[in-house]
Structure formats: C-alpha cells, structure tokens
Amino acid sequence: MRPIGRTRPALALLVGGVLSACSIGSGSVASSPGSGGRLPVVTTTTVFADMVRNVGGDLVNVTSLVPANGDVHTFAPRPSDIRAVAGARLLVMNGLGFDDWLQRTMGNAAQASTPLIKLAEGLSGVQLIGSDRSGSQNPHLWMDVGYGQLYVDRILGGLERADPANGARYRSQAATYRSRLAALDRWVREQVGGVPVTNRRIVTFHDAFPYYARAYGITIVGVAVPAPGQDPSAGYTAQLVGAIRQAGVKAIFSERQFPAKLADQLAAETGTRVVANLYDDSLGDPPVTSYEAVIRWDTQQLVEALR
C-alpha cells in the first residue's frame, strides 16, 4: 500500500481554523463528557468503531472518521472530524501506515493527554507480513480473527486507562466479545476447511487479505493493484495473467469500494470468476454491519466461489 493522507496546505488550514473555533469562548472541547455522559471515543474506521462498541457497550459514544463503505486510502477530514478528534478522550487507529493520516493531519487537534491506541503495533506473538511497499509491513492484521482478539485486548487497555472507574465493566464486556470472536475463528476454519486445498488459490484487488489467507489456509497468487490509487503497469498485469493461468485460480476477489473494471478485465483474459463484494477496511450495508459480519460475509463469498 502506498503512503496516504500526506499533509497538505488545505488540510493544515482546515485544522488550524477549526481548532481556533474550538478554543474560543468555551475552553477545551475535549473536556466534554460526550453524549449522555458516555466516554467519547474516535476511531479511524467503522471496523474499529464496532470493536470499541463491543468492549465499551453503553459506556462509550464512538465516532468513526471514515464512514461505512468509505475508502481509508482516499479519506479527507471535514471540520466535523476535527471537532470530533478535539472532543475525544480516547483515539483508536490501526497504525503500520494504514491510517497514519490521523496523526499527520489531525493529531494536533487532540489534547496532549488524550490516549492514542495503535491496534496493530507492538503486539506480542504477532508475525507481521511484508507489504508491496518497500520496508513496510502489511497492516490488515484484523482479518485474522485470532489477531482481532488481540485488538480487543488493546482496546480494553485503552478504555481502562481513559475511564478507570468502569474498568470492571469493560473487562467483562471484553471477555464476552473475545469469546464470540474465538468461536468465529473456529467457524471460519471449518468453512474454509471444506474447500479442496487445490481450489484455495485466489487473486485479490489489493493487498488486504494476507493475514486472513495465512490463518485459514488460502494461497494468494497475486493482487491486481499493488498500490491503491495507482494503475498497475502493463508488464505487471501481464505477469499476473500468467500467474493466474499457471496456478489455476478460480476467482478474483475485490472489495465493494473499489472499481471492478480491472478485475473484470483480468477475468475476461483468464476465464476466472469475479467476486466484487468483499469487505475489509470498512463496514457496509446490512448485513455487513459489524466486524464479525465482515468476516462471516467474506468467508461465505470465498467458500461459495472456490467450491
């Protein structure tokens, strides 16, 4: 994945203007307890917002900066986003280059004392996978539900730090959620296990599924777009077509937020099937309205196409 969200003059002016408006008259916006006295939490994506809601329950009021069906790679903050960050008492992001725009373009909006959680960084027992970008690591750890459970632990720690008085409630809710995710992880293994090993070879639109593939026994032959937002070269596409034919790939998978034109072209050249309704970076329309639903939906689409 390419670096995203580079600081631009327009964004700097936006941040400065909103912060000035926030500081006039009423002092610090972040001192607000939030809606109904709940802890105000801001996340970069709807996937992480759902995780926070499951751990925080009715003790938290969660705002996701990137909306459902949104594209993290092209996100540009609005004044309302700056105000949300300024009012947060806990900030949650993934890290590893996935959503670093939070710090680069909006970090100065938050109070210095506001905890910032990077869910994917420094996790014990995690084996990171390199990305197509030189020297970087693939950030999509949550697509392995086992790693998603580690995200829950990291979120729990952040909520306890921001709101220690309700620590017992957070711990209980996190334990319940973690148990559901453990069951989900077992379910995915059972579903993929029913697909013949020789059929578990896929191509994806971008490099969002390596942790899912490694955890559940799927081989990713290649990705259509090594860097989202940048068209692949003709030479790269020709090599990918050859790899698809040689590996006997049955399906090319893409996410809803990306155009299907390139995947359709690859399918036309190789006789493969296109499945263009997966989710990873964002939640979507019903029934894909939770992290658990994302994993179940994607697994169902993959298994149906590969069987």
PDB file of C-alpha atoms in Angstrom:
ATOM      1  CA  MET A   1       0.000   0.000   0.000  1.00  0.00           C
ATOM      2  CA  ARG A   2       1.214   3.500  -0.738  1.00  0.00           C
ATOM      3  CA  PRO A   3       1.567   6.193   1.954  1.00  0.00           C
ATOM      4  CA  ILE A   4      -1.727   8.029   2.291  1.00  0.00           C
ATOM      5  CA  GLY A   5      -3.076  11.229   3.662  1.00  0.00           C
ATOM      6  CA  ARG A   6       0.080  13.350   3.263  1.00  0.00           C
ATOM      7  CA  THR A   7      -0.240  16.713   4.990  1.00  0.00           C
ATOM      8  CA  ARG A   8      -1.386  19.318   2.526  1.00  0.00           C
ATOM      9  CA  PRO A   9      -1.713  23.096   2.948  1.00  0.00           C
ATOM     10  CA  ALA A  10      -5.512  22.934   2.671  1.00  0.00           C
ATOM     11  CA  LEU A  11      -5.654  20.373   5.458  1.00  0.00           C
ATOM     12  CA  ALA A  12      -3.336  22.428   7.636  1.00  0.00           C
ATOM     13  CA  LEU A  13      -5.592  25.448   7.187  1.00  0.00           C
ATOM     14  CA  LEU A  14      -8.642  23.330   7.951  1.00  0.00           C
ATOM     15  CA  VAL A  15      -7.137  22.034  11.178  1.00  0.00           C
ATOM     16  CA  GLY A  16      -5.963  25.464  12.248  1.00  0.00           C
ATOM     17  CA  GLY A  17      -9.309  27.110  11.542  1.00  0.00           C
ATOM     18  CA  VAL A  18     -11.350  24.509  13.357  1.00  0.00           C
ATOM     19  CA  LEU A  19      -9.010  24.452  16.347  1.00  0.00           C
ATOM     20  CA  SER A  20      -9.251  28.219  16.630  1.00  0.00           C
ATOM     21  CA  ALA A  21     -13.030  27.985  16.592  1.00  0.00           C
ATOM     22  CA  CYS A  22     -12.928  25.248  19.235  1.00  0.00           C
ATOM     23  CA  SER A  23     -10.716  27.289  21.541  1.00  0.00           C
ATOM     24  CA  ILE A  24     -12.779  30.479  21.553  1.00  0.00           C
ATOM     25  CA  GLY A  25     -15.107  31.065  24.476  1.00  0.00           C
ATOM     26  CA  SER A  26     -15.606  27.589  25.943  1.00  0.00           C
ATOM     27  CA  GLY A  27     -12.065  26.364  26.511  1.00  0.00           C
ATOM     28  CA  SER A  28     -11.154  22.744  25.759  1.00  0.00           C
ATOM     29  CA  VAL A  29     -13.696  20.794  23.758  1.00  0.00           C
ATOM     30  CA  ALA A  30     -12.170  17.503  24.914  1.00  0.00           C
ATOM     31  CA  SER A  31     -13.330  18.136  28.464  1.00  0.00           C
ATOM     32  CA  SER A  32     -16.894  17.356  27.375  1.00  0.00           C
ATOM     33  CA  PRO A  33     -18.142  14.017  28.762  1.00  0.00           C
ATOM     34  CA  GLY A  34     -19.856  13.218  25.496  1.00  0.00           C
ATOM     35  CA  SER A  35     -23.437  12.245  24.696  1.00  0.00           C
ATOM     36  CA  GLY A  36     -25.337  11.085  27.775  1.00  0.00           C
ATOM     37  CA  GLY A  37     -22.202  11.122  29.909  1.00  0.00           C
ATOM     38  CA  ARG A  38     -20.594   8.378  27.809  1.00  0.00           C
ATOM     39  CA  LEU A  39     -16.862   8.302  27.118  1.00  0.00           C
ATOM     40  CA  PRO A  40     -16.254   9.937  23.700  1.00  0.00           C
ATOM     41  CA  VAL A  41     -14.051   7.680  21.559  1.00  0.00           C
ATOM     42  CA  VAL A  42     -12.908   8.423  17.997  1.00  0.00           C
ATOM     43  CA  THR A  43     -11.668   5.691  15.649  1.00  0.00           C
ATOM     44  CA  THR A  44     -10.324   5.901  12.127  1.00  0.00           C
ATOM     45  CA  THR A  45     -12.641   3.248  10.656  1.00  0.00           C
ATOM     46  CA  THR A  46     -16.027   1.663  11.234  1.00  0.00           C
ATOM     47  CA  VAL A  47     -14.408  -1.734  11.830  1.00  0.00           C
ATOM     48  CA  PHE A  48     -12.523  -0.426  14.861  1.00  0.00           C
ATOM     49  CA  ALA A  49     -15.557   1.570  15.988  1.00  0.00           C
ATOM     50  CA  ASP A  50     -17.570  -1.643  16.124  1.00  0.00           C
ATOM     51  CA  MET A  51     -14.858  -3.332  18.174  1.00  0.00           C
ATOM     52  CA  VAL A  52     -14.830  -0.425  20.625  1.00  0.00           C
ATOM     53  CA  ARG A  53     -18.624  -0.539  20.968  1.00  0.00           C
ATOM     54  CA  ASN A  54     -18.489  -4.246  21.793  1.00  0.00           C
ATOM     55  CA  VAL A  55     -15.945  -3.667  24.541  1.00  0.00           C
ATOM     56  CA  GLY A  56     -17.382  -0.367  25.763  1.00  0.00           C
ATOM     57  CA  GLY A  57     -21.099  -1.076  25.489  1.00  0.00           C
ATOM     58  CA  ASP A  58     -23.320   1.741  26.713  1.00  0.00           C
ATOM     59  CA  LEU A  59     -20.373   3.363  28.490  1.00  0.00           C
ATOM     60  CA  VAL A  60     -18.948   4.777  25.252  1.00  0.00           C
ATOM     61  CA  ASN A  61     -20.013   7.094  22.441  1.00  0.00           C
ATOM     62  CA  VAL A  62     -17.984   6.095  19.371  1.00  0.00           C
ATOM     63  CA  THR A  63     -17.359   8.129  16.224  1.00  0.00           C
ATOM     64  CA  SER A  64     -15.675   6.681  13.139  1.00  0.00           C
ATOM     65  CA  LEU A  65     -13.933   9.244  10.944  1.00  0.00           C
ATOM     66  CA  VAL A  66     -14.175   7.172   7.759  1.00  0.00           C
ATOM     67  CA  PRO A  67     -17.850   6.279   7.202  1.00  0.00           C
ATOM     68  CA  ALA A  68     -19.283   2.890   6.307  1.00  0.00           C
ATOM     69  CA  ASN A  69     -18.467   1.941   2.702  1.00  0.00           C
ATOM     70  CA  GLY A  70     -15.731   4.598   2.797  1.00  0.00           C
ATOM     71  CA  ASP A  71     -12.198   4.298   1.469  1.00  0.00           C
ATOM     72  CA  VAL A  72      -9.463   4.769   4.062  1.00  0.00           C
ATOM     73  CA  HIS A  73      -6.919   5.384   1.298  1.00  0.00           C
ATOM     74  CA  THR A  74      -8.632   8.494  -0.080  1.00  0.00           C
ATOM     75  CA  PHE A  75     -10.146   9.885   3.122  1.00  0.00           C
ATOM     76  CA  ALA A  76     -10.020  13.659   3.628  1.00  0.00           C
ATOM     77  CA  PRO A  77     -11.124  15.108   7.001  1.00  0.00           C
ATOM     78  CA  ARG A  78     -14.030  17.503   7.340  1.00  0.00           C
ATOM     79  CA  PRO A  79     -14.440  20.205  10.001  1.00  0.00           C
ATOM     80  CA  SER A  80     -16.780  17.891  11.916  1.00  0.00           C
ATOM     81  CA  ASP A  81     -13.992  15.276  12.017  1.00  0.00           C
ATOM     82  CA  ILE A  82     -11.556  17.775  13.512  1.00  0.00           C
ATOM     83  CA  ARG A  83     -14.124  18.687  16.172  1.00  0.00           C
ATOM     84  CA  ALA A  84     -14.691  15.007  16.960  1.00  0.00           C
ATOM     85  CA  VAL A  85     -10.957  14.462  17.487  1.00  0.00           C
ATOM     86  CA  ALA A  86     -10.751  17.581  19.641  1.00  0.00           C
ATOM     87  CA  GLY A  87     -13.554  16.244  21.840  1.00  0.00           C
ATOM     88  CA  ALA A  88     -12.270  12.695  22.162  1.00  0.00           C
ATOM     89  CA  ARG A  89     -10.993  11.159  25.376  1.00  0.00           C
ATOM     90  CA  LEU A  90      -9.627   8.130  23.518  1.00  0.00           C
ATOM     91  CA  LEU A  91      -8.332   7.855  19.939  1.00  0.00           C
ATOM     92  CA  VAL A  92      -8.094   4.480  18.182  1.00  0.00           C
ATOM     93  CA  MET A  93      -6.204   3.757  14.965  1.00  0.00           C
ATOM     94  CA  ASN A  94      -4.531   0.772  13.335  1.00  0.00           C
ATOM     95  CA  GLY A  95      -1.039   2.047  12.613  1.00  0.00           C
ATOM     96  CA  LEU A  96       1.572   0.396  10.356  1.00  0.00           C
ATOM     97  CA  GLY A  97       0.912   3.043   7.716  1.00  0.00           C
ATOM     98  CA  PHE A  98      -2.761   2.177   7.310  1.00  0.00           C
ATOM     99  CA  ASP A  99      -4.258   5.303   8.855  1.00  0.00           C
ATOM    100  CA  ASP A 100      -1.303   7.446   9.866  1.00  0.00           C
ATOM    101  CA  TRP A 101      -3.143  10.446   8.436  1.00  0.00           C
ATOM    102  CA  LEU A 102      -4.813  10.672  11.853  1.00  0.00           C
ATOM    103  CA  GLN A 103      -1.547  11.820  13.370  1.00  0.00           C
ATOM    104  CA  ARG A 104      -0.226  13.735  10.377  1.00  0.00           C
ATOM    105  CA  THR A 105      -3.281  15.821   9.604  1.00  0.00           C
ATOM    106  CA  MET A 106      -5.387  15.764  12.756  1.00  0.00           C
ATOM    107  CA  GLY A 107      -3.193  14.821  15.688  1.00  0.00           C
ATOM    108  CA  ASN A 108      -2.745  18.396  16.871  1.00  0.00           C
ATOM    109  CA  ALA A 109      -6.498  18.704  17.385  1.00  0.00           C
ATOM    110  CA  ALA A 110      -6.465  16.331  20.350  1.00  0.00           C
ATOM    111  CA  GLN A 111      -5.400  17.198  23.874  1.00  0.00           C
ATOM    112  CA  ALA A 112      -1.884  16.108  24.710  1.00  0.00           C
ATOM    113  CA  SER A 113      -3.263  13.883  27.470  1.00  0.00           C
ATOM    114  CA  THR A 114      -5.713  12.027  25.205  1.00  0.00           C
ATOM    115  CA  PRO A 115      -4.623   8.368  24.891  1.00  0.00           C
ATOM    116  CA  LEU A 116      -3.924   7.173  21.347  1.00  0.00           C
ATOM    117  CA  ILE A 117      -4.100   3.422  20.695  1.00  0.00           C
ATOM    118  CA  LYS A 118      -2.332   1.871  17.713  1.00  0.00           C
ATOM    119  CA  LEU A 119      -4.015  -1.506  17.494  1.00  0.00           C
ATOM    120  CA  ALA A 120      -1.571  -3.276  15.177  1.00  0.00           C
ATOM    121  CA  GLU A 121       1.760  -2.085  16.537  1.00  0.00           C
ATOM    122  CA  GLY A 122       3.846  -3.868  19.140  1.00  0.00           C
ATOM    123  CA  LEU A 123       1.502  -6.822  19.619  1.00  0.00           C
ATOM    124  CA  SER A 124       3.110  -9.777  21.355  1.00  0.00           C
ATOM    125  CA  GLY A 125       3.219 -13.035  19.411  1.00  0.00           C
ATOM    126  CA  VAL A 126       2.312 -11.477  16.056  1.00  0.00           C
ATOM    127  CA  GLN A 127       4.197 -12.384  12.893  1.00  0.00           C
ATOM    128  CA  LEU A 128       3.945  -9.428  10.551  1.00  0.00           C
ATOM    129  CA  ILE A 129       3.775  -9.869   6.782  1.00  0.00           C
ATOM    130  CA  GLY A 130       5.680  -7.549   4.465  1.00  0.00           C
ATOM    131  CA  SER A 131       3.702  -5.328   2.111  1.00  0.00           C
ATOM    132  CA  ASP A 132       4.283  -4.374  -1.510  1.00  0.00           C
ATOM    133  CA  ARG A 133       5.754  -1.100  -0.294  1.00  0.00           C
ATOM    134  CA  SER A 134       9.464  -1.491   0.388  1.00  0.00           C
ATOM    135  CA  GLY A 135      10.397  -1.642   4.055  1.00  0.00           C
ATOM    136  CA  SER A 136       6.821  -1.676   5.351  1.00  0.00           C
ATOM    137  CA  GLN A 137       4.528  -4.250   6.926  1.00  0.00           C
ATOM    138  CA  ASN A 138       1.023  -5.167   5.815  1.00  0.00           C
ATOM    139  CA  PRO A 139      -1.392  -3.501   8.263  1.00  0.00           C
ATOM    140  CA  HIS A 140      -4.535  -5.660   7.852  1.00  0.00           C
ATOM    141  CA  LEU A 141      -3.985  -7.835  10.923  1.00  0.00           C
ATOM    142  CA  TRP A 142      -7.640  -7.829  11.986  1.00  0.00           C
ATOM    143  CA  MET A 143      -8.598 -10.041   9.030  1.00  0.00           C
ATOM    144  CA  ASP A 144      -7.073 -12.909  11.045  1.00  0.00           C
ATOM    145  CA  VAL A 145      -9.672 -13.225  13.803  1.00  0.00           C
ATOM    146  CA  GLY A 146      -7.013 -14.517  16.182  1.00  0.00           C
ATOM    147  CA  TYR A 147      -5.237 -11.190  15.791  1.00  0.00           C
ATOM    148  CA  GLY A 148      -8.594  -9.435  16.053  1.00  0.00           C
ATOM    149  CA  GLN A 149      -8.815 -10.806  19.591  1.00  0.00           C
ATOM    150  CA  LEU A 150      -5.506  -9.077  20.342  1.00  0.00           C
ATOM    151  CA  TYR A 151      -7.077  -5.841  19.117  1.00  0.00           C
ATOM    152  CA  VAL A 152      -9.809  -6.365  21.707  1.00  0.00           C
ATOM    153  CA  ASP A 153      -7.189  -6.622  24.449  1.00  0.00           C
ATOM    154  CA  ARG A 154      -5.541  -3.414  23.230  1.00  0.00           C
ATOM    155  CA  ILE A 155      -8.905  -1.608  23.151  1.00  0.00           C
ATOM    156  CA  LEU A 156      -9.696  -2.827  26.659  1.00  0.00           C
ATOM    157  CA  GLY A 157      -6.423  -1.375  27.922  1.00  0.00           C
ATOM    158  CA  GLY A 158      -7.208   1.981  26.334  1.00  0.00           C
ATOM    159  CA  LEU A 159     -10.700   2.157  27.797  1.00  0.00           C
ATOM    160  CA  GLU A 160      -9.417   1.231  31.253  1.00  0.00           C
ATOM    161  CA  ARG A 161      -6.820   3.982  31.008  1.00  0.00           C
ATOM    162  CA  ALA A 162      -9.334   6.590  29.835  1.00  0.00           C
ATOM    163  CA  ASP A 163     -12.097   5.543  32.238  1.00  0.00           C
ATOM    164  CA  PRO A 164     -10.635   3.511  35.142  1.00  0.00           C
ATOM    165  CA  ALA A 165     -13.798   3.826  37.248  1.00  0.00           C
ATOM    166  CA  ASN A 166     -15.608   1.480  34.840  1.00  0.00           C
ATOM    167  CA  GLY A 167     -12.752  -0.968  34.396  1.00  0.00           C
ATOM    168  CA  ALA A 168     -14.694  -3.983  35.691  1.00  0.00           C
ATOM    169  CA  ARG A 169     -17.497  -3.404  33.167  1.00  0.00           C
ATOM    170  CA  TYR A 170     -15.043  -3.079  30.313  1.00  0.00           C
ATOM    171  CA  ARG A 171     -13.239  -6.273  31.324  1.00  0.00           C
ATOM    172  CA  SER A 172     -16.468  -8.253  31.486  1.00  0.00           C
ATOM    173  CA  GLN A 173     -17.685  -6.995  28.114  1.00  0.00           C
ATOM    174  CA  ALA A 174     -14.298  -7.628  26.521  1.00  0.00           C
ATOM    175  CA  ALA A 175     -14.299 -11.222  27.791  1.00  0.00           C
ATOM    176  CA  THR A 176     -17.735 -11.848  26.280  1.00  0.00           C
ATOM    177  CA  TYR A 177     -16.685 -10.327  22.952  1.00  0.00           C
ATOM    178  CA  ARG A 178     -13.414 -12.220  22.881  1.00  0.00           C
ATOM    179  CA  SER A 179     -15.299 -15.476  23.420  1.00  0.00           C
ATOM    180  CA  ARG A 180     -17.531 -14.728  20.410  1.00  0.00           C
ATOM    181  CA  LEU A 181     -14.502 -13.993  18.258  1.00  0.00           C
ATOM    182  CA  ALA A 182     -12.856 -17.270  19.298  1.00  0.00           C
ATOM    183  CA  ALA A 183     -15.992 -19.089  18.140  1.00  0.00           C
ATOM    184  CA  LEU A 184     -15.952 -17.083  14.892  1.00  0.00           C
ATOM    185  CA  ASP A 185     -12.328 -18.054  14.281  1.00  0.00           C
ATOM    186  CA  ARG A 186     -13.238 -21.746  14.649  1.00  0.00           C
ATOM    187  CA  TRP A 187     -16.181 -21.303  12.278  1.00  0.00           C
ATOM    188  CA  VAL A 188     -14.005 -19.754   9.562  1.00  0.00           C
ATOM    189  CA  ARG A 189     -11.549 -22.649   9.807  1.00  0.00           C
ATOM    190  CA  GLU A 190     -14.388 -25.154   9.444  1.00  0.00           C
ATOM    191  CA  GLN A 191     -15.842 -23.349   6.421  1.00  0.00           C
ATOM    192  CA  VAL A 192     -12.559 -22.968   4.547  1.00  0.00           C
ATOM    193  CA  GLY A 193     -11.593 -26.499   5.542  1.00  0.00           C
ATOM    194  CA  GLY A 194     -14.449 -27.765   3.379  1.00  0.00           C
ATOM    195  CA  VAL A 195     -12.838 -26.324   0.236  1.00  0.00           C
ATOM    196  CA  PRO A 196     -10.343 -28.600  -1.567  1.00  0.00           C
ATOM    197  CA  VAL A 197      -6.791 -27.377  -0.979  1.00  0.00           C
ATOM    198  CA  THR A 198      -6.133 -27.177  -4.724  1.00  0.00           C
ATOM    199  CA  ASN A 199      -9.026 -24.713  -5.063  1.00  0.00           C
ATOM    200  CA  ARG A 200      -7.789 -22.325  -2.368  1.00  0.00           C
ATOM    201  CA  ARG A 201      -5.840 -20.090  -4.752  1.00  0.00           C
ATOM    202  CA  ILE A 202      -7.090 -16.567  -5.257  1.00  0.00           C
ATOM    203  CA  VAL A 203      -6.246 -13.111  -6.589  1.00  0.00           C
ATOM    204  CA  THR A 204      -7.383 -10.021  -4.693  1.00  0.00           C
ATOM    205  CA  PHE A 205      -7.813  -6.445  -5.847  1.00  0.00           C
ATOM    206  CA  HIS A 206      -5.385  -5.052  -3.281  1.00  0.00           C
ATOM    207  CA  ASP A 207      -3.190  -6.490  -0.558  1.00  0.00           C
ATOM    208  CA  ALA A 208      -5.760  -6.668   2.246  1.00  0.00           C
ATOM    209  CA  PHE A 209      -6.065 -10.410   2.835  1.00  0.00           C
ATOM    210  CA  PRO A 210      -2.630 -11.927   3.563  1.00  0.00           C
ATOM    211  CA  TYR A 211      -3.307 -12.453   7.275  1.00  0.00           C
ATOM    212  CA  TYR A 212      -6.697 -13.993   6.536  1.00  0.00           C
ATOM    213  CA  ALA A 213      -5.124 -16.238   3.899  1.00  0.00           C
ATOM    214  CA  ARG A 214      -2.254 -17.344   6.128  1.00  0.00           C
ATOM    215  CA  ALA A 215      -4.532 -18.069   9.085  1.00  0.00           C
ATOM    216  CA  TYR A 216      -7.107 -20.072   7.134  1.00  0.00           C
ATOM    217  CA  GLY A 217      -5.045 -21.937   4.555  1.00  0.00           C
ATOM    218  CA  ILE A 218      -5.566 -19.881   1.388  1.00  0.00           C
ATOM    219  CA  THR A 219      -2.885 -19.029  -1.175  1.00  0.00           C
ATOM    220  CA  ILE A 220      -2.880 -15.517  -2.657  1.00  0.00           C
ATOM    221  CA  VAL A 221      -1.383 -15.810  -6.126  1.00  0.00           C
ATOM    222  CA  GLY A 222      -1.278 -12.051  -6.660  1.00  0.00           C
ATOM    223  CA  VAL A 223      -3.014  -8.696  -6.307  1.00  0.00           C
ATOM    224  CA  ALA A 224      -4.462  -6.667  -9.155  1.00  0.00           C
ATOM    225  CA  VAL A 225      -3.336  -3.289  -7.798  1.00  0.00           C
ATOM    226  CA  PRO A 226      -0.137  -3.300  -5.714  1.00  0.00           C
ATOM    227  CA  ALA A 227      -0.741   0.311  -4.626  1.00  0.00           C
ATOM    228  CA  PRO A 228      -4.374   1.506  -4.306  1.00  0.00           C
ATOM    229  CA  GLY A 229      -4.951   4.625  -6.357  1.00  0.00           C
ATOM    230  CA  GLN A 230      -2.176   3.803  -8.823  1.00  0.00           C
ATOM    231  CA  ASP A 231      -2.828   1.861 -12.028  1.00  0.00           C
ATOM    232  CA  PRO A 232      -0.553  -1.176 -12.453  1.00  0.00           C
ATOM    233  CA  SER A 233       1.838  -1.256 -15.381  1.00  0.00           C
ATOM    234  CA  ALA A 234       1.074  -3.330 -18.446  1.00  0.00           C
ATOM    235  CA  GLY A 235       4.066  -5.526 -17.654  1.00  0.00           C
ATOM    236  CA  TYR A 236       2.838  -6.202 -14.123  1.00  0.00           C
ATOM    237  CA  THR A 237      -0.653  -7.097 -15.357  1.00  0.00           C
ATOM    238  CA  ALA A 238       0.759  -9.438 -17.995  1.00  0.00           C
ATOM    239  CA  GLN A 239       2.794 -11.256 -15.333  1.00  0.00           C
ATOM    240  CA  LEU A 240      -0.287 -11.546 -13.131  1.00  0.00           C
ATOM    241  CA  VAL A 241      -2.331 -13.022 -16.000  1.00  0.00           C
ATOM    242  CA  GLY A 242       0.362 -15.648 -16.469  1.00  0.00           C
ATOM    243  CA  ALA A 243       0.413 -16.452 -12.756  1.00  0.00           C
ATOM    244  CA  ILE A 244      -3.395 -16.803 -12.677  1.00  0.00           C
ATOM    245  CA  ARG A 245      -3.344 -19.278 -15.555  1.00  0.00           C
ATOM    246  CA  GLN A 246      -0.439 -21.266 -14.168  1.00  0.00           C
ATOM    247  CA  ALA A 247      -1.961 -21.570 -10.674  1.00  0.00           C
ATOM    248  CA  GLY A 248      -5.436 -22.426 -11.912  1.00  0.00           C
ATOM    249  CA  VAL A 249      -7.032 -19.568  -9.962  1.00  0.00           C
ATOM    250  CA  LYS A 250     -10.802 -19.915  -9.836  1.00  0.00           C
ATOM    251  CA  ALA A 251     -11.791 -16.427  -8.689  1.00  0.00           C
ATOM    252  CA  ILE A 252     -10.618 -12.831  -8.410  1.00  0.00           C
ATOM    253  CA  PHE A 253     -11.888 -11.029  -5.334  1.00  0.00           C
ATOM    254  CA  SER A 254     -12.414  -7.309  -4.904  1.00  0.00           C
ATOM    255  CA  GLU A 255     -13.993  -5.031  -2.317  1.00  0.00           C
ATOM    256  CA  ARG A 256     -17.139  -3.003  -2.869  1.00  0.00           C
ATOM    257  CA  GLN A 257     -15.420   0.380  -2.559  1.00  0.00           C
ATOM    258  CA  PHE A 258     -13.076  -0.300  -5.491  1.00  0.00           C
ATOM    259  CA  PRO A 259     -13.991  -0.199  -9.199  1.00  0.00           C
ATOM    260  CA  ALA A 260     -14.433  -3.663 -10.731  1.00  0.00           C
ATOM    261  CA  LYS A 261     -13.149  -2.738 -14.199  1.00  0.00           C
ATOM    262  CA  LEU A 262      -9.624  -4.112 -13.751  1.00  0.00           C
ATOM    263  CA  ALA A 263     -10.841  -7.295 -12.064  1.00  0.00           C
ATOM    264  CA  ASP A 264     -13.296  -7.800 -14.903  1.00  0.00           C
ATOM    265  CA  GLN A 265     -10.504  -7.381 -17.455  1.00  0.00           C
ATOM    266  CA  LEU A 266      -8.346  -9.956 -15.684  1.00  0.00           C
ATOM    267  CA  ALA A 267     -11.256 -12.361 -15.521  1.00  0.00           C
ATOM    268  CA  ALA A 268     -12.002 -11.925 -19.223  1.00  0.00           C
ATOM    269  CA  GLU A 269      -8.390 -12.763 -20.111  1.00  0.00           C
ATOM    270  CA  THR A 270      -8.107 -15.769 -17.795  1.00  0.00           C
ATOM    271  CA  GLY A 271     -11.602 -17.255 -17.674  1.00  0.00           C
ATOM    272  CA  THR A 272     -11.907 -16.744 -13.934  1.00  0.00           C
ATOM    273  CA  ARG A 273     -14.865 -15.553 -11.893  1.00  0.00           C
ATOM    274  CA  VAL A 274     -15.071 -12.105 -10.265  1.00  0.00           C
ATOM    275  CA  VAL A 275     -16.458 -11.686  -6.755  1.00  0.00           C
ATOM    276  CA  ALA A 276     -16.584  -7.930  -6.165  1.00  0.00           C
ATOM    277  CA  ASN A 277     -18.451  -7.640  -2.871  1.00  0.00           C
ATOM    278  CA  LEU A 278     -15.901  -8.265  -0.116  1.00  0.00           C
ATOM    279  CA  TYR A 279     -15.212  -6.010   2.867  1.00  0.00           C
ATOM    280  CA  ASP A 280     -12.124  -5.418   4.966  1.00  0.00           C
ATOM    281  CA  ASP A 281     -11.267  -1.776   5.730  1.00  0.00           C
ATOM    282  CA  SER A 282     -14.872  -0.725   6.287  1.00  0.00           C
ATOM    283  CA  LEU A 283     -18.277  -1.965   7.320  1.00  0.00           C
ATOM    284  CA  GLY A 284     -21.064  -1.707   4.774  1.00  0.00           C
ATOM    285  CA  ASP A 285     -24.782  -2.020   4.264  1.00  0.00           C
ATOM    286  CA  PRO A 286     -26.832  -4.711   6.055  1.00  0.00           C
ATOM    287  CA  PRO A 287     -26.000  -7.453   6.793  1.00  0.00           C
ATOM    288  CA  VAL A 288     -22.332  -6.384   6.870  1.00  0.00           C
ATOM    289  CA  THR A 289     -22.662  -4.000   9.801  1.00  0.00           C
ATOM    290  CA  SER A 290     -20.111  -5.376  12.275  1.00  0.00           C
ATOM    291  CA  TYR A 291     -16.582  -6.760  12.347  1.00  0.00           C
ATOM    292  CA  GLU A 292     -17.996 -10.245  12.921  1.00  0.00           C
ATOM    293  CA  ALA A 293     -20.328  -9.783   9.949  1.00  0.00           C
ATOM    294  CA  VAL A 294     -17.390  -8.730   7.730  1.00  0.00           C
ATOM    295  CA  ILE A 295     -15.541 -11.953   8.496  1.00  0.00           C
ATOM    296  CA  ARG A 296     -18.632 -14.119   8.052  1.00  0.00           C
ATOM    297  CA  TRP A 297     -19.634 -12.405   4.799  1.00  0.00           C
ATOM    298  CA  ASP A 298     -16.174 -12.610   3.247  1.00  0.00           C
ATOM    299  CA  THR A 299     -15.800 -16.243   4.265  1.00  0.00           C
ATOM    300  CA  GLN A 300     -19.157 -17.135   2.740  1.00  0.00           C
ATOM    301  CA  GLN A 301     -18.288 -15.375  -0.535  1.00  0.00           C
ATOM    302  CA  LEU A 302     -14.880 -17.032  -0.718  1.00  0.00           C
ATOM    303  CA  VAL A 303     -16.112 -20.520   0.077  1.00  0.00           C
ATOM    304  CA  GLU A 304     -19.011 -20.308  -2.374  1.00  0.00           C
ATOM    305  CA  ALA A 305     -16.749 -19.136  -5.196  1.00  0.00           C
ATOM    306  CA  LEU A 306     -13.964 -21.654  -4.534  1.00  0.00           C
ATOM    307  CA  ARG A 307     -16.098 -24.757  -4.093  1.00  0.00           C
TER     308      ARG A 307
END
